[in-house]
Coordinates of C-alpha atoms and ligand atoms in Angstrom, one line a residue:
M1 CA 79.7 118.2 98.3
S2 CA 76.2 116.9 98.6
K3 CA 74.0 117.2 101.7
R4 CA 74.3 113.4 102.1
D5 CA 78.0 113.6 102.5
K6 CA 77.7 115.9 105.4
L7 CA 75.5 113.5 107.4
P8 CA 77.0 111.6 110.2
I9 CA 78.1 108.3 108.8
R10 CA 75.4 106.3 110.7
Q11 CA 72.7 108.2 108.9
Q12 CA 74.1 107.3 105.6
E13 CA 73.0 103.7 105.9
P14 CA 72.2 101.3 104.4
N15 CA 75.7 101.4 103.0
P16 CA 78.1 104.3 103.4
R17 CA 80.5 102.6 101.0
R18 CA 78.0 102.8 98.1
A19 CA 77.4 106.4 98.9
F20 CA 81.1 107.0 98.6
L21 CA 81.2 105.1 95.4
G22 CA 78.5 107.4 94.1
T23 CA 80.8 110.4 94.6
S24 CA 84.5 110.2 94.4
V25 CA 84.9 107.0 92.5
A26 CA 82.2 107.8 90.1
L27 CA 84.4 110.8 89.2
G28 CA 87.1 108.3 88.2
A29 CA 84.6 106.2 86.3
G30 CA 83.3 109.3 84.6
V31 CA 86.8 109.9 83.2
L32 CA 87.0 106.4 82.1
G33 CA 83.8 106.7 80.3
N34 CA 81.5 104.0 78.9
A35 CA 84.2 101.3 79.1
V36 CA 83.8 101.0 82.9
L37 CA 80.1 101.8 83.2
S38 CA 79.0 99.3 80.6
A39 CA 81.3 96.7 82.2
C40 CA 79.5 97.5 85.4
S41 CA 76.1 96.5 84.3
R42 CA 77.5 93.3 82.7
G43 CA 79.5 92.4 85.7
E44 CA 76.8 92.8 88.3
G45 CA 74.2 91.1 86.2
T46 CA 75.9 87.9 85.6
A47 CA 78.3 87.1 88.4
G48 CA 76.9 84.5 90.6
V49 CA 77.4 86.0 94.0
A50 CA 77.3 83.3 96.6
E51 CA 77.6 85.6 99.5
V52 CA 78.4 89.2 100.2
G53 CA 80.3 89.5 103.4
S54 CA 80.1 92.6 105.5
G55 CA 82.4 94.9 107.4
A56 CA 83.5 94.3 110.9
A57 CA 80.8 96.8 112.1
T58 CA 78.3 93.9 112.1
H59 CA 80.7 91.7 114.1
P60 CA 81.7 94.0 116.9
G61 CA 84.7 92.6 118.6
G62 CA 84.0 89.1 117.2
H63 CA 87.3 88.4 115.7
A64 CA 89.8 89.6 118.2
A65 CA 90.9 86.0 119.1
K66 CA 92.0 85.2 115.6
T67 CA 94.5 87.9 115.3
H68 CA 95.4 88.1 119.0
V69 CA 99.0 87.3 119.5
A70 CA 99.5 87.4 123.3
P71 CA 102.1 89.7 124.9
G72 CA 105.4 88.1 124.5
A73 CA 104.2 85.6 121.9
L74 CA 105.4 85.8 118.3
D75 CA 103.6 86.0 115.0
E76 CA 103.4 83.1 112.5
Y77 CA 104.4 85.1 109.5
Y78 CA 106.6 88.0 108.4
G79 CA 104.8 90.5 106.1
F80 CA 107.0 92.6 103.8
W81 CA 105.2 95.7 102.8
S82 CA 106.3 98.3 100.3
G83 CA 105.8 101.8 101.7
G84 CA 104.8 103.5 98.4
Q85 CA 105.5 107.2 98.4
S86 CA 107.3 106.9 101.8
G87 CA 110.0 105.1 99.8
E88 CA 110.6 102.4 102.4
I89 CA 109.8 98.8 103.2
R90 CA 107.8 97.8 106.3
V91 CA 108.0 94.6 108.2
I92 CA 104.7 93.5 109.7
G93 CA 103.9 90.6 111.9
I94 CA 101.0 88.5 110.8
P95 CA 98.4 87.9 112.1
S96 CA 98.8 90.5 114.8
M97 CA 99.5 93.2 112.1
R98 CA 102.0 94.8 114.5
E99 CA 104.5 96.9 112.6
L100 CA 107.9 95.5 113.6
K101 CA 110.3 97.6 111.5
R102 CA 110.7 100.1 108.8
I103 CA 113.6 99.6 106.4
P104 CA 114.5 102.8 104.7
V105 CA 115.3 102.3 101.1
F106 CA 115.0 105.3 98.8
N107 CA 113.9 107.8 101.5
R108 CA 115.8 109.9 104.0
D109 CA 115.3 108.4 107.5
S110 CA 116.1 110.5 110.5
A111 CA 116.2 107.6 113.0
T112 CA 118.8 105.5 111.2
G113 CA 120.5 108.3 109.2
W114 CA 119.8 106.5 106.0
G115 CA 120.2 108.9 103.1
G116 CA 122.8 110.8 105.2
T117 CA 125.4 108.2 106.1
D118 CA 128.3 107.8 103.6
F119 CA 127.3 104.3 102.4
S120 CA 123.6 105.2 101.9
K121 CA 124.6 108.4 100.0
Q122 CA 126.8 106.3 97.7
L123 CA 123.8 104.1 96.9
L124 CA 121.3 106.9 96.6
K125 CA 123.5 109.4 94.9
D126 CA 122.0 112.2 97.1
R127 CA 118.5 111.5 96.0
V128 CA 116.3 111.0 99.0
S129 CA 112.8 110.3 97.7
G130 CA 111.3 107.3 96.0
D131 CA 108.2 105.3 95.3
T132 CA 108.4 101.7 96.3
H133 CA 105.7 99.4 94.8
H134 CA 106.6 95.8 94.8
V135 CA 108.4 93.7 97.3
H136 CA 109.5 90.2 96.4
L137 CA 111.9 87.8 98.1
S138 CA 114.6 85.8 96.4
Y139 CA 113.6 82.2 95.5
K140 CA 115.0 78.7 95.3
D141 CA 113.0 75.8 93.9
G142 CA 109.7 77.7 93.9
T143 CA 109.8 79.0 97.4
Y144 CA 111.6 81.8 99.3
D145 CA 115.2 81.2 100.2
G146 CA 115.3 83.8 102.9
R147 CA 118.3 85.8 101.5
Y148 CA 117.1 89.0 99.8
V149 CA 114.1 91.3 99.4
F150 CA 113.9 93.2 96.2
V151 CA 112.0 96.4 95.8
N152 CA 111.5 98.8 92.9
D153 CA 111.5 102.6 92.8
K154 CA 109.0 103.8 90.3
A155 CA 110.1 107.4 90.6
A156 CA 113.7 107.0 89.6
A157 CA 113.8 103.6 87.8
R158 CA 115.8 101.8 90.4
L159 CA 115.9 98.3 92.0
A160 CA 117.1 97.9 95.6
R161 CA 118.0 94.8 97.4
V162 CA 117.7 94.2 101.2
D163 CA 120.0 91.7 102.8
I164 CA 117.7 89.8 105.2
E165 CA 120.5 88.9 107.6
S166 CA 120.9 92.5 108.5
M167 CA 117.5 93.8 107.2
E168 CA 119.2 96.7 105.5
V169 CA 119.7 97.7 101.9
D170 CA 123.0 96.5 100.4
R171 CA 122.6 97.3 96.7
I172 CA 120.7 99.8 94.5
T173 CA 120.8 99.4 90.7
E174 CA 119.8 102.1 88.3
I175 CA 117.9 100.9 85.2
P176 CA 118.9 102.5 81.9
N177 CA 116.4 103.7 79.3
S178 CA 113.5 103.4 81.7
Q179 CA 110.9 105.6 83.4
G180 CA 108.2 104.4 85.8
T181 CA 109.9 101.1 86.7
H182 CA 106.8 99.5 88.2
G183 CA 106.3 95.7 88.1
I184 CA 109.2 93.6 89.2
F185 CA 109.5 89.8 89.7
P186 CA 112.4 87.5 90.5
Q187 CA 112.8 84.1 88.9
R188 CA 111.5 81.3 91.1
H189 CA 113.7 78.3 90.3
K190 CA 116.8 80.1 91.8
T191 CA 118.1 83.6 92.5
G192 CA 118.5 84.3 88.9
Y193 CA 117.1 87.4 87.1
V194 CA 114.9 90.0 88.7
F195 CA 112.7 91.4 85.9
C196 CA 111.7 95.0 85.9
N197 CA 109.1 96.6 83.7
A198 CA 109.1 100.2 82.5
E199 CA 105.6 101.5 82.7
F200 CA 106.2 104.7 80.8
R201 CA 107.0 104.7 77.1
T202 CA 109.6 107.2 76.1
P203 CA 111.7 108.1 73.1
Q204 CA 114.5 105.6 72.7
P205 CA 117.1 107.0 73.3
N206 CA 115.4 109.7 75.3
D207 CA 117.8 112.5 74.3
G208 CA 115.6 115.1 72.7
R209 CA 114.8 113.2 69.6
D210 CA 111.3 112.0 68.7
L211 CA 109.7 114.2 71.4
E212 CA 106.4 114.4 69.6
A213 CA 106.6 111.1 67.7
A214 CA 104.7 108.9 70.2
E215 CA 104.6 106.1 67.7
K216 CA 108.3 105.8 68.1
Y217 CA 108.3 105.6 71.9
G218 CA 109.1 102.3 73.5
A219 CA 109.5 100.7 76.9
L220 CA 112.0 98.2 78.3
H221 CA 111.8 94.9 80.1
T222 CA 115.0 94.6 82.0
A223 CA 116.8 91.6 83.4
I224 CA 118.9 92.3 86.5
D225 CA 121.1 89.5 88.0
G226 CA 119.8 89.1 91.6
E227 CA 123.2 88.0 92.8
S228 CA 125.4 90.7 91.3
M229 CA 122.6 93.3 90.9
E230 CA 124.0 94.0 87.4
V231 CA 121.8 94.9 84.5
K232 CA 122.3 91.9 82.1
W233 CA 120.0 92.7 79.2
Q234 CA 116.9 94.5 78.1
V235 CA 114.1 93.9 75.6
L236 CA 112.6 96.9 73.8
I237 CA 108.8 96.7 73.3
E238 CA 106.4 99.1 71.6
G239 CA 103.7 99.0 74.3
N240 CA 103.9 100.0 77.9
L241 CA 104.7 97.4 80.6
D242 CA 102.9 97.3 83.9
L243 CA 103.0 94.4 86.3
A244 CA 105.5 91.6 86.1
A245 CA 105.5 87.8 86.9
T246 CA 107.7 84.8 86.2
D247 CA 107.0 81.1 85.7
Y248 CA 108.4 78.5 88.1
E249 CA 110.9 77.0 85.7
G250 CA 112.9 79.9 84.5
K251 CA 111.5 79.8 80.9
Y252 CA 109.3 82.9 80.8
S253 CA 108.8 86.3 82.3
F254 CA 105.6 88.2 81.9
A255 CA 104.4 91.8 81.6
T256 CA 100.9 93.2 81.3
C257 CA 100.4 96.0 78.8
Y258 CA 97.5 98.4 79.3
N259 CA 98.5 100.7 76.5
S260 CA 99.0 98.5 73.5
E261 CA 97.5 101.5 71.6
G262 CA 100.7 103.5 72.3
G263 CA 98.5 106.5 73.4
T264 CA 99.9 109.4 75.3
T265 CA 96.5 110.6 76.7
L266 CA 94.0 108.8 78.8
E267 CA 91.5 108.4 76.0
G268 CA 94.2 107.1 73.6
M269 CA 95.4 104.5 76.1
M270 CA 91.9 103.1 76.5
A271 CA 90.9 102.9 72.8
A272 CA 91.4 99.2 72.1
E273 CA 89.0 96.4 73.2
R274 CA 91.8 94.1 74.1
D275 CA 95.4 94.7 75.3
C276 CA 98.0 92.1 75.8
L277 CA 100.1 90.0 78.1
Y278 CA 103.7 90.1 76.9
V279 CA 105.4 86.7 77.3
F280 CA 109.2 86.9 77.2
N281 CA 111.1 83.8 76.0
I282 CA 114.2 83.9 78.2
A283 CA 116.3 81.2 76.4
A284 CA 115.7 82.9 73.0
I285 CA 116.6 86.3 74.4
E286 CA 119.7 85.0 76.0
K287 CA 120.7 83.4 72.8
A288 CA 120.3 86.7 70.9
V289 CA 122.4 88.4 73.6
A290 CA 125.1 85.8 73.4
A291 CA 125.2 86.0 69.6
G292 CA 125.3 89.8 69.7
N293 CA 121.9 90.3 67.9
T294 CA 121.3 93.3 70.0
I295 CA 121.4 97.1 69.9
K296 CA 122.6 99.7 72.3
I297 CA 120.5 102.6 73.4
G298 CA 121.9 106.0 74.3
D299 CA 124.8 106.0 76.8
S300 CA 124.0 102.6 78.1
D301 CA 126.2 99.6 77.3
V302 CA 123.5 97.1 78.2
P303 CA 122.6 94.9 75.2
V304 CA 119.0 95.4 74.1
V305 CA 117.0 92.9 72.0
D306 CA 114.7 94.9 69.8
A307 CA 111.4 93.0 69.8
R308 CA 109.1 95.8 68.8
G309 CA 106.2 95.4 66.4
K310 CA 105.3 91.8 66.0
D311 CA 105.5 88.4 67.7
S312 CA 108.8 86.7 67.4
Q313 CA 110.9 84.0 69.0
Y314 CA 111.5 86.6 71.8
V315 CA 108.1 87.9 72.7
L316 CA 104.6 86.7 72.3
R317 CA 101.5 89.0 72.7
V318 CA 98.6 87.2 74.2
P319 CA 95.4 89.2 73.8
V320 CA 93.7 89.6 77.2
A321 CA 91.0 91.6 78.8
K322 CA 91.1 95.4 78.3
S323 CA 93.8 97.4 80.1
P324 CA 95.1 94.5 82.3
H325 CA 96.8 95.4 85.6
G326 CA 98.1 92.5 87.6
V327 CA 99.5 89.2 86.3
N328 CA 99.9 86.5 88.9
V329 CA 101.0 82.9 88.5
D330 CA 99.2 80.2 90.5
P331 CA 101.1 78.0 93.0
T332 CA 101.0 75.0 90.6
G333 CA 103.0 77.1 88.1
R334 CA 100.5 76.3 85.3
Y335 CA 98.3 79.4 85.0
A336 CA 99.0 83.1 84.6
V337 CA 96.0 85.2 85.7
C338 CA 95.7 88.7 84.2
S339 CA 93.2 91.0 85.9
G340 CA 91.2 93.1 83.6
K341 CA 91.0 96.5 85.3
L342 CA 88.7 98.0 82.5
S343 CA 87.0 94.7 81.9
P344 CA 85.1 92.8 84.6
T345 CA 87.1 89.6 83.8
C346 CA 90.3 87.9 84.6
T347 CA 92.1 86.2 81.7
V348 CA 93.7 82.8 82.5
V349 CA 96.7 81.8 80.3
D350 CA 97.9 78.2 80.3
I351 CA 101.7 78.5 80.6
Q352 CA 102.1 74.9 79.3
K353 CA 100.6 76.0 75.9
L354 CA 103.0 78.9 75.4
A355 CA 105.7 76.7 73.8
D356 CA 103.2 75.8 71.0
A357 CA 102.3 79.4 70.6
F358 CA 105.9 80.4 70.3
A359 CA 106.4 77.6 67.7
G360 CA 103.4 78.9 65.7
K361 CA 101.4 75.7 66.2
I362 CA 98.6 77.6 67.9
K363 CA 97.6 81.3 68.0
P364 CA 98.6 83.3 71.1
R365 CA 94.9 83.7 72.1
D366 CA 94.6 79.9 72.0
T367 CA 96.6 79.8 75.3
V368 CA 93.7 81.4 77.1
V369 CA 91.7 78.8 79.0
A370 CA 89.4 80.8 81.1
E371 CA 88.0 84.3 81.5
P372 CA 85.7 84.4 84.5
E373 CA 83.7 87.5 85.3
V374 CA 84.9 88.6 88.8
G375 CA 83.5 92.1 89.2
L376 CA 84.1 95.7 88.3
G377 CA 87.8 96.8 88.2
P378 CA 89.8 93.6 88.9
L379 CA 93.4 94.4 89.8
H380 CA 95.4 91.6 91.3
T381 CA 95.0 87.9 92.1
A382 CA 96.3 85.7 95.0
F383 CA 95.9 82.0 95.6
D384 CA 95.1 79.7 98.5
G385 CA 97.0 76.6 97.2
R386 CA 93.7 74.7 97.1
G387 CA 92.8 75.6 93.6
N388 CA 91.1 78.9 94.5
A389 CA 91.9 82.4 93.5
F390 CA 91.2 85.8 95.2
T391 CA 90.9 88.8 92.9
S392 CA 90.9 92.4 94.3
I393 CA 88.1 94.4 92.7
F394 CA 88.8 98.1 92.9
I395 CA 85.6 99.7 91.9
D396 CA 83.3 97.2 93.6
S397 CA 85.4 97.3 96.7
V398 CA 85.3 93.5 97.1
V399 CA 87.6 90.6 97.0
T400 CA 86.2 87.9 94.8
M401 CA 87.0 84.3 95.5
W402 CA 86.8 82.0 92.5
N403 CA 87.8 78.5 91.5
I404 CA 90.3 78.1 88.7
D405 CA 89.2 74.6 87.5
K406 CA 85.6 75.7 87.5
A407 CA 86.5 78.9 85.5
I408 CA 88.3 76.7 82.9
R409 CA 85.2 74.4 82.7
A410 CA 82.8 77.3 82.3
Y411 CA 85.0 78.9 79.6
S412 CA 85.1 75.7 77.6
A413 CA 81.3 75.1 78.0
K414 CA 78.9 76.3 75.3
E415 CA 78.0 80.0 75.2
G416 CA 75.3 80.7 77.7
D417 CA 75.8 77.5 79.7
K418 CA 75.7 78.8 83.3
A419 CA 75.8 75.3 84.9
V420 CA 79.3 75.9 86.1
D421 CA 79.8 79.0 88.2
P422 CA 83.3 79.6 89.2
I423 CA 82.5 82.5 91.6
L424 CA 82.5 81.3 95.2
Q425 CA 82.2 84.4 97.3
K426 CA 82.5 88.2 97.2
L427 CA 83.6 89.9 100.4
D428 CA 83.4 93.6 101.0
V429 CA 86.6 95.4 101.8
H430 CA 86.9 99.0 103.0
Y431 CA 87.5 100.7 100.6
Q432 CA 88.8 100.5 97.0
V433 CA 91.3 97.6 97.3
G434 CA 94.5 97.7 95.2
H435 CA 96.9 94.9 95.8
L436 CA 96.1 91.8 97.8
N437 CA 98.1 88.8 98.8
A438 CA 97.7 85.6 100.6
S439 CA 100.2 83.8 102.8
M440 CA 102.9 82.3 100.7
S441 CA 100.7 82.9 97.6
E442 CA 103.6 83.6 95.2
T443 CA 105.3 80.3 96.0
K444 CA 104.5 76.6 95.4
E445 CA 103.9 76.5 99.2
A446 CA 100.8 78.7 99.2
D447 CA 99.0 77.8 102.4
G448 CA 95.7 79.7 102.2
K449 CA 95.7 80.9 105.8
W450 CA 95.7 84.7 105.6
L451 CA 94.7 87.2 103.0
I452 CA 95.7 90.9 103.1
A453 CA 93.8 93.5 101.2
L454 CA 95.6 96.8 100.8
C455 CA 92.7 99.3 100.6
K456 CA 93.5 102.7 99.1
F457 CA 90.8 104.6 101.1
S458 CA 89.9 104.3 104.7
K459 CA 87.2 107.0 104.8
D460 CA 85.2 106.3 107.9
R461 CA 87.1 103.4 109.4
F462 CA 89.3 105.2 111.8
L463 CA 89.4 108.4 113.9
N464 CA 89.6 111.5 111.7
V465 CA 93.2 112.7 111.4
G466 CA 92.7 115.4 108.9
P467 CA 92.6 115.5 105.1
L468 CA 95.3 112.9 104.7
H469 CA 93.6 109.7 105.8
S470 CA 95.5 106.5 106.5
E471 CA 95.3 103.6 104.2
N472 CA 93.5 100.5 105.4
D473 CA 95.3 97.1 105.3
Q474 CA 92.6 94.6 106.0
L475 CA 93.4 91.1 107.1
T476 CA 91.1 88.2 106.2
D477 CA 91.1 84.7 107.6
V478 CA 90.8 82.4 104.6
S479 CA 91.8 79.1 106.3
T480 CA 88.3 77.7 106.7
G481 CA 87.1 78.4 103.2
K482 CA 84.6 80.9 104.6
R483 CA 86.4 84.2 104.6
E484 CA 86.2 86.5 107.6
L485 CA 87.5 90.0 108.0
V486 CA 89.5 90.0 111.2
H487 CA 91.6 93.2 111.3
D488 CA 91.6 96.8 110.1
G489 CA 95.1 98.0 109.8
P490 CA 95.7 101.8 109.4
T491 CA 98.9 102.5 107.6
Y492 CA 100.9 105.6 106.6
P493 CA 100.6 106.1 102.8
E494 CA 100.8 104.2 100.8
P495 CA 101.6 100.5 101.0
H496 CA 101.3 99.2 97.4
D497 CA 102.0 95.6 97.6
A498 CA 102.9 93.0 100.3
V499 CA 104.1 89.4 100.6
I500 CA 103.3 87.2 103.6
V501 CA 106.2 84.7 104.4
K502 CA 106.4 81.9 106.9
K503 CA 108.6 82.9 109.8
E504 CA 110.6 79.7 109.5
L505 CA 112.1 81.0 106.2
I506 CA 113.4 84.3 107.6
H507 CA 116.5 84.4 109.8
P508 CA 117.8 87.9 110.5
Q509 CA 120.9 88.3 112.8
K510 CA 120.5 89.9 116.2
I511 CA 124.0 91.4 116.2
Q512 CA 125.5 93.1 113.1
P513 CA 127.3 90.3 111.2
R514 CA 129.7 92.8 109.5
K515 CA 129.5 90.8 106.2
A516 CA 127.9 93.6 104.1
A517 CA 129.9 95.3 101.3
R518 CA 130.1 98.5 103.3
F519 CA 132.4 97.0 105.9
Q520 CA 135.1 96.6 103.2
M521 CA 134.9 100.3 102.8
Y522 CA 135.4 101.1 106.5
Q523 CA 138.2 98.5 106.6
A524 CA 139.9 100.1 103.7
W525 CA 139.9 103.5 105.4
A526 CA 141.1 102.0 108.6
K527 CA 144.0 100.3 106.9
E528 CA 144.9 103.4 105.0
D529 CA 144.9 105.3 108.4
G530 CA 146.6 102.6 110.4
V531 CA 143.6 102.3 112.7
D532 CA 141.8 99.3 114.3
L533 CA 138.1 100.0 113.9
T534 CA 137.1 97.9 116.9
R535 CA 139.4 99.6 119.4
D536 CA 140.9 102.9 118.3
N537 CA 139.7 106.4 119.0
K538 CA 141.8 108.6 116.7
V539 CA 141.6 111.8 114.7
I540 CA 143.3 111.6 111.4
R541 CA 143.9 114.8 109.5
K542 CA 144.3 114.5 105.8
P543 CA 144.2 117.0 103.0
G544 CA 140.6 118.1 102.8
L545 CA 139.3 115.7 105.4
V546 CA 139.4 115.2 109.1
R547 CA 138.5 111.6 109.9
V548 CA 137.3 110.9 113.5
Y549 CA 137.4 107.3 114.5
M550 CA 135.3 106.7 117.6
T551 CA 134.1 103.7 119.5
S552 CA 130.9 103.5 121.6
M553 CA 130.1 101.3 124.5
A554 CA 127.3 102.0 126.9
P555 CA 127.3 104.6 128.4
A556 CA 130.3 106.3 126.7
F557 CA 131.8 107.2 123.4
G558 CA 135.5 106.4 123.2
T559 CA 136.1 110.0 122.3
S560 CA 134.9 112.7 124.7
E561 CA 136.1 115.6 122.5
F562 CA 137.7 116.4 119.2
K563 CA 138.9 119.5 117.6
V564 CA 138.4 120.7 114.0
K565 CA 138.5 124.0 112.1
S566 CA 135.5 125.9 111.0
G567 CA 134.7 124.8 107.4
D568 CA 136.6 121.5 107.7
T569 CA 135.0 118.5 106.0
V570 CA 134.6 116.0 108.9
Q571 CA 133.9 112.3 108.7
V572 CA 132.9 110.6 111.9
V573 CA 133.3 106.8 111.8
V574 CA 131.6 105.2 114.8
T575 CA 132.0 101.5 115.8
N576 CA 129.7 100.1 118.4
Q577 CA 131.7 97.7 120.6
D578 CA 128.7 96.4 122.5
N579 CA 128.1 92.8 121.7
V580 CA 124.7 92.7 123.3
E581 CA 121.4 92.0 121.6
D582 CA 119.2 95.2 121.1
L583 CA 121.9 97.6 122.3
S584 CA 122.1 100.2 119.7
H585 CA 123.9 103.5 120.0
G586 CA 123.8 106.5 117.7
F587 CA 125.6 109.7 117.0
C588 CA 123.7 113.0 116.9
L589 CA 125.6 116.2 116.5
S590 CA 124.0 119.4 117.6
L591 CA 123.2 122.0 115.0
H592 CA 124.8 120.1 112.1
D593 CA 121.9 117.9 110.8
V594 CA 123.9 114.8 111.6
N595 CA 122.1 111.9 113.3
F596 CA 122.7 108.2 112.7
L597 CA 122.3 104.8 114.2
V598 CA 125.1 102.3 115.1
N599 CA 123.8 98.9 116.0
A600 CA 125.6 96.4 118.2
Q601 CA 128.9 95.5 116.5
D602 CA 128.1 97.9 113.7
T603 CA 130.2 100.6 112.1
Q604 CA 128.6 103.7 110.4
S605 CA 130.1 106.9 109.0
Y606 CA 128.8 110.3 108.2
T607 CA 130.5 113.2 106.5
F608 CA 129.6 116.9 107.1
K609 CA 131.1 120.4 107.2
A610 CA 132.0 121.8 110.6
G611 CA 130.0 125.0 111.3
K612 CA 131.0 128.3 112.9
P613 CA 133.6 128.4 115.7
G614 CA 132.2 127.2 119.0
V615 CA 131.4 124.1 121.1
Y616 CA 128.9 121.6 119.7
W617 CA 127.8 118.6 121.8
Y618 CA 127.3 115.3 120.2
Y619 CA 125.2 112.7 122.0
C620 CA 123.8 109.2 121.8
P621 CA 120.2 109.5 120.7
W622 CA 119.3 105.9 121.5
F623 CA 118.3 105.0 125.0
C624 CA 121.0 102.6 125.8
H625 CA 121.8 102.7 129.6
A626 CA 120.7 104.4 132.8
L627 CA 123.5 106.9 132.0
H628 CA 122.3 107.4 128.4
L629 CA 122.0 111.1 128.9
E630 CA 125.6 111.3 129.9
M631 CA 126.7 109.6 126.8
R632 CA 128.0 112.6 125.0
G633 CA 131.0 114.7 124.0
R634 CA 132.2 118.0 122.5
M635 CA 133.2 118.9 119.0
I636 CA 135.3 122.0 119.4
V637 CA 135.3 124.1 116.3
E638 CA 138.2 126.6 116.1
A639 CA 138.3 129.6 113.8
Ligands
LIG1 CU1 124.2 105.0 123.8 CU2 122.2 106.2 124.5

């Protein structure tokens, strides 16, 4: 650590961020070598920076009014955040940035019992960690239909679906032949396919063959039916697949590829000057699947279209800026913007020209209509619905606002003609921004009010909480055309992506509607045992299982004691009879690692082994009544 780093932050002026860039991030750049550093000098020298905004430090307290949502008042937007390594989804109110809820997805959650309840264990298959990256809602006619949230698990190649009515996960699908499932995107004309990209190339099948033959590795672009959550087909590709996008008409899906070289080392993955945007022609792929022109890989029965090697009717490779990361389609549906990552540019592909490229009338690269220089390390792009784009710039720690039409005009102008400058503004963010998104940006109803920048480092922005710092989700007001930073939002690591959705489109229930698939499971048990879930308190002893049906109504369980034998497998099925908004109960059993939530009108179940002989109190852990502490009973374990 240099002496400079030990100075109090105020003495590091003029710009502590630059000092930071000089240390940690330079390490990253050093690894990346000349690619990044040469891009740096190019980018900074030519981009026409209209204005560099500054951090909130220069506007002490000046923006409180914009994000202030008065006590008792409601936010304008729902934000759906992936929780990254926490494995969850978070629901945030915008613009207040108040965290409203966490939806456990791939993680073990003590509060709700997710990962321990019978239904969640069936979905998770006893795995309780995950890495959620991308949250996207189901669509109809180019905007959100308010039914589902989809989210990926990069760690175990899964796609989960949240039912918005109950705001809980109802399905999890495992994706065959894949590792590092990263980018996902649903179709936008209807709840059709959700496309999932495998970021890591592996032997296909990955069964011990071709371990060292990296040239034979491949990755899969997977189509999952958003209604049934079944894997319908896959496309096998030679390169890796990173972020995903779809058009607005259901014709194409997209994947960026940062490793068209097929390298297995960092240097190998960065060798080529250009990588590609894979464009998948859905009608042609579906035709091949219907005709049986497919292969099977390993144990999976999913039909796979083998599109490795060269352009075909199935897949087109559009050369784009080196090592692209994000691909985002603008609200008009016309342009796919690929952010360069190792090039200071974004590549704009005209989706209307793709049909001619597939037909061989033009070259794939002829679909590129602009390549503005936006800064060093562009990652993702959002839109304001007024023809402007916002690109997150990781290494420069800025969000660059640029105009799409101007970028197209500048690209078609003669070399060296700088009369048209598409760059409108660069705004500092704190620090090292990854994803960003604007309100309704991924729909045809993009409204350009709020922009969120999910910053990977918070460094000096919050009170020191030890070596693990919080992330910093910064909210920017973009409604006036002059962007202003209005909120610093510390978040537990590590939100990866977010969408901001008009509240009018989201209608969760206040009482459990009992429509989810898991209720059929409880009903089937109750029928088998001759029990009415909503009324009965009964202990049913079966071979190998003691099933305890129990109701709850503030401030009492319907069962004040039950008896089991030590070592019995016990399944407690609790139904909350209260039909009152916000009246949740739970069931927590002393010394047995059993703790779960039962919302109003809900049923939940949990299976465990009864411990050593003795008395074990169970209690309601949710404050539900003045006599909440008395809401308990005894499990009596006999020898
Ligand atoms: Cu029910 Cu506390």
